[in-house]
Amino acid sequence: QVQLVESGGGLVQAGGSLRLSCAASGRTFNNYIMGWFRQAPGKERDFVAAISWSRPSKYYADSVKGRFTIARDNAKNTMYLQMNSLKPEDTAVYYCAADRSSVVHGDPTAYDYWGQGTQVTVSS
């Protein structure tokens, strides 16, 4: 059974940093891309960043370019999202997801597996 478990969320002041983790288990993710999405109250789930599992290909939403960095540790089956220079508009529940695709992309409807989410709150 595939499981994705996020951690690392919390409350931070604007300009601060957080690092999210997504621990994957239940199968080998060598042929999957992994992504981060976020959803604020009353809004749709938005793409944040994605990374290929076996090749260093990354893709970011324009709103987080230069501030967020996605990475993965294959040996630990874990993906990370380093978030710097956080803004109040980054406040949302952050989800990790996995998709059996060879091309990184930001379409949430194509992702097969999802974590339960972790709350990130940025105060002004």
mmCIF file of C-alpha atoms in Angstrom:
data_model
loop_
_atom_site.group_PDB
_atom_site.id
_atom_site.type_symbol
_atom_site.label_atom_id
_atom_site.label_comp_id
_atom_site.label_asym_id
_atom_site.label_seq_id
_atom_site.Cartn_x
_atom_site.Cartn_y
_atom_site.Cartn_z
ATOM 1 C CA GLN A 1 0.000 0.000 0.000
ATOM 2 C CA VAL A 2 1.431 3.350 -1.066
ATOM 3 C CA GLN A 3 1.779 5.941 1.630
ATOM 4 C CA LEU A 4 2.945 9.537 1.417
ATOM 5 C CA VAL A 5 3.410 11.313 4.717
ATOM 6 C CA GLU A 6 4.192 15.023 4.928
ATOM 7 C CA SER A 7 5.824 16.734 7.862
ATOM 8 C CA GLY A 8 7.539 19.991 8.708
ATOM 9 C CA GLY A 9 4.667 22.437 8.520
ATOM 10 C CA GLY A 10 4.077 25.094 11.136
ATOM 11 C CA LEU A 11 3.750 28.768 11.929
ATOM 12 C CA VAL A 12 6.440 31.159 10.760
ATOM 13 C CA GLN A 13 6.784 34.911 10.357
ATOM 14 C CA ALA A 14 6.981 36.512 6.946
ATOM 15 C CA GLY A 15 10.522 36.287 5.613
ATOM 16 C CA GLY A 16 11.189 33.082 7.494
ATOM 17 C CA SER A 17 11.876 29.562 6.286
ATOM 18 C CA LEU A 18 10.456 26.075 6.633
ATOM 19 C CA ARG A 19 11.444 22.704 5.216
ATOM 20 C CA LEU A 20 8.739 20.210 4.376
ATOM 21 C CA SER A 21 9.401 16.501 4.032
ATOM 22 C CA CYS A 22 7.434 13.802 2.252
ATOM 23 C CA ALA A 23 8.249 10.215 3.204
ATOM 24 C CA ALA A 24 7.133 7.668 0.613
ATOM 25 C CA SER A 25 6.588 3.982 1.276
ATOM 26 C CA GLY A 26 4.820 0.962 -0.153
ATOM 27 C CA ARG A 27 6.562 0.736 -3.498
ATOM 28 C CA THR A 28 9.593 1.828 -5.486
ATOM 29 C CA PHE A 29 9.246 5.329 -6.842
ATOM 30 C CA ASN A 30 12.092 5.201 -9.344
ATOM 31 C CA ASN A 31 9.705 5.741 -12.263
ATOM 32 C CA TYR A 32 7.482 8.312 -10.588
ATOM 33 C CA ILE A 33 7.601 12.057 -10.492
ATOM 34 C CA MET A 34 6.860 13.680 -7.143
ATOM 35 C CA GLY A 35 5.181 16.990 -6.608
ATOM 36 C CA TRP A 36 4.148 19.544 -4.027
ATOM 37 C CA PHE A 37 0.779 21.245 -4.162
ATOM 38 C CA ARG A 38 -0.971 23.635 -1.829
ATOM 39 C CA GLN A 39 -4.517 24.602 -1.050
ATOM 40 C CA ALA A 40 -5.635 27.704 0.792
ATOM 41 C CA PRO A 41 -9.124 27.939 2.359
ATOM 42 C CA GLY A 42 -11.774 28.456 -0.299
ATOM 43 C CA LYS A 43 -9.310 28.048 -3.153
ATOM 44 C CA GLU A 44 -8.355 25.314 -5.580
ATOM 45 C CA ARG A 45 -5.346 23.089 -5.106
ATOM 46 C CA ASP A 46 -2.375 24.762 -6.811
ATOM 47 C CA PHE A 47 0.851 23.349 -8.130
ATOM 48 C CA VAL A 48 4.028 24.368 -6.303
ATOM 49 C CA ALA A 49 6.927 22.229 -7.568
ATOM 50 C CA ALA A 50 7.731 18.826 -9.029
ATOM 51 C CA ILE A 51 10.801 16.655 -9.427
ATOM 52 C CA SER A 52 11.653 13.518 -11.313
ATOM 53 C CA TRP A 53 12.731 10.642 -9.131
ATOM 54 C CA SER A 54 15.609 9.212 -11.113
ATOM 55 C CA ARG A 55 16.823 12.243 -13.032
ATOM 56 C CA PRO A 56 17.493 15.776 -11.760
ATOM 57 C CA SER A 57 14.574 17.453 -13.539
ATOM 58 C CA LYS A 58 12.669 20.117 -11.588
ATOM 59 C CA TYR A 59 9.711 22.356 -12.302
ATOM 60 C CA TYR A 60 8.369 25.277 -10.266
ATOM 61 C CA ALA A 61 5.319 27.468 -10.219
ATOM 62 C CA ASP A 62 6.184 31.074 -11.046
ATOM 63 C CA SER A 63 4.951 32.211 -7.643
ATOM 64 C CA VAL A 64 7.668 30.258 -5.811
ATOM 65 C CA LYS A 65 10.619 30.419 -8.216
ATOM 66 C CA GLY A 66 13.734 31.677 -6.510
ATOM 67 C CA ARG A 67 12.250 31.118 -3.033
ATOM 68 C CA PHE A 68 11.426 27.398 -2.887
ATOM 69 C CA THR A 69 13.688 24.468 -3.703
ATOM 70 C CA ILE A 70 12.523 20.920 -4.288
ATOM 71 C CA ALA A 71 14.850 18.003 -3.689
ATOM 72 C CA ARG A 72 14.749 14.268 -3.102
ATOM 73 C CA ASP A 73 16.824 11.625 -1.363
ATOM 74 C CA ASN A 74 16.365 8.355 -3.225
ATOM 75 C CA ALA A 75 18.082 6.317 -0.530
ATOM 76 C CA LYS A 76 15.556 7.554 2.030
ATOM 77 C CA ASN A 77 12.580 7.574 -0.352
ATOM 78 C CA THR A 78 11.957 11.127 0.775
ATOM 79 C CA MET A 79 11.214 14.387 -0.971
ATOM 80 C CA TYR A 80 11.781 17.853 0.465
ATOM 81 C CA LEU A 81 10.591 21.390 -0.106
ATOM 82 C CA GLN A 82 12.831 24.114 1.267
ATOM 83 C CA MET A 83 10.773 27.284 1.539
ATOM 84 C CA ASN A 84 12.590 30.577 2.062
ATOM 85 C CA SER A 85 11.423 34.190 2.126
ATOM 86 C CA LEU A 86 7.953 33.038 3.029
ATOM 87 C CA LYS A 87 5.032 35.371 2.468
ATOM 88 C CA PRO A 88 1.552 35.446 4.037
ATOM 89 C CA GLU A 89 0.140 34.355 0.677
ATOM 90 C CA ASP A 90 2.099 31.094 1.001
ATOM 91 C CA THR A 91 -0.257 30.101 3.821
ATOM 92 C CA ALA A 92 -1.988 26.850 2.855
ATOM 93 C CA VAL A 93 -2.140 23.135 3.433
ATOM 94 C CA TYR A 94 0.755 21.604 1.528
ATOM 95 C CA TYR A 95 0.372 18.181 -0.058
ATOM 96 C CA CYS A 96 2.885 15.864 -1.648
ATOM 97 C CA ALA A 97 1.861 13.625 -4.514
ATOM 98 C CA ALA A 98 3.270 10.979 -6.843
ATOM 99 C CA ASP A 99 2.596 10.326 -10.524
ATOM 100 C CA ARG A 100 3.828 7.505 -12.758
ATOM 101 C CA SER A 101 5.135 9.843 -15.406
ATOM 102 C CA SER A 102 8.522 10.417 -16.992
ATOM 103 C CA VAL A 103 7.944 14.152 -17.450
ATOM 104 C CA VAL A 104 7.581 16.555 -14.549
ATOM 105 C CA HIS A 105 4.343 18.524 -14.669
ATOM 106 C CA GLY A 106 1.901 20.415 -12.483
ATOM 107 C CA ASP A 107 -1.457 18.900 -13.341
ATOM 108 C CA PRO A 108 -2.952 17.686 -10.043
ATOM 109 C CA THR A 109 -5.557 15.535 -11.787
ATOM 110 C CA ALA A 110 -2.809 13.292 -13.154
ATOM 111 C CA TYR A 111 -1.187 12.479 -9.825
ATOM 112 C CA ASP A 112 -2.049 9.035 -8.520
ATOM 113 C CA TYR A 113 -1.117 9.184 -4.844
ATOM 114 C CA TRP A 114 -1.513 11.934 -2.253
ATOM 115 C CA GLY A 115 -0.448 12.587 1.296
ATOM 116 C CA GLN A 116 -2.714 13.913 4.019
ATOM 117 C CA GLY A 117 -1.222 17.418 3.974
ATOM 118 C CA THR A 118 0.640 19.634 6.404
ATOM 119 C CA GLN A 119 -0.400 23.155 7.400
ATOM 120 C CA VAL A 120 1.898 26.088 6.702
ATOM 121 C CA THR A 121 0.924 29.425 8.186
ATOM 122 C CA VAL A 122 2.904 32.593 7.496
ATOM 123 C CA SER A 123 2.113 35.564 9.692
ATOM 124 C CA SER A 124 2.638 39.151 8.579
#
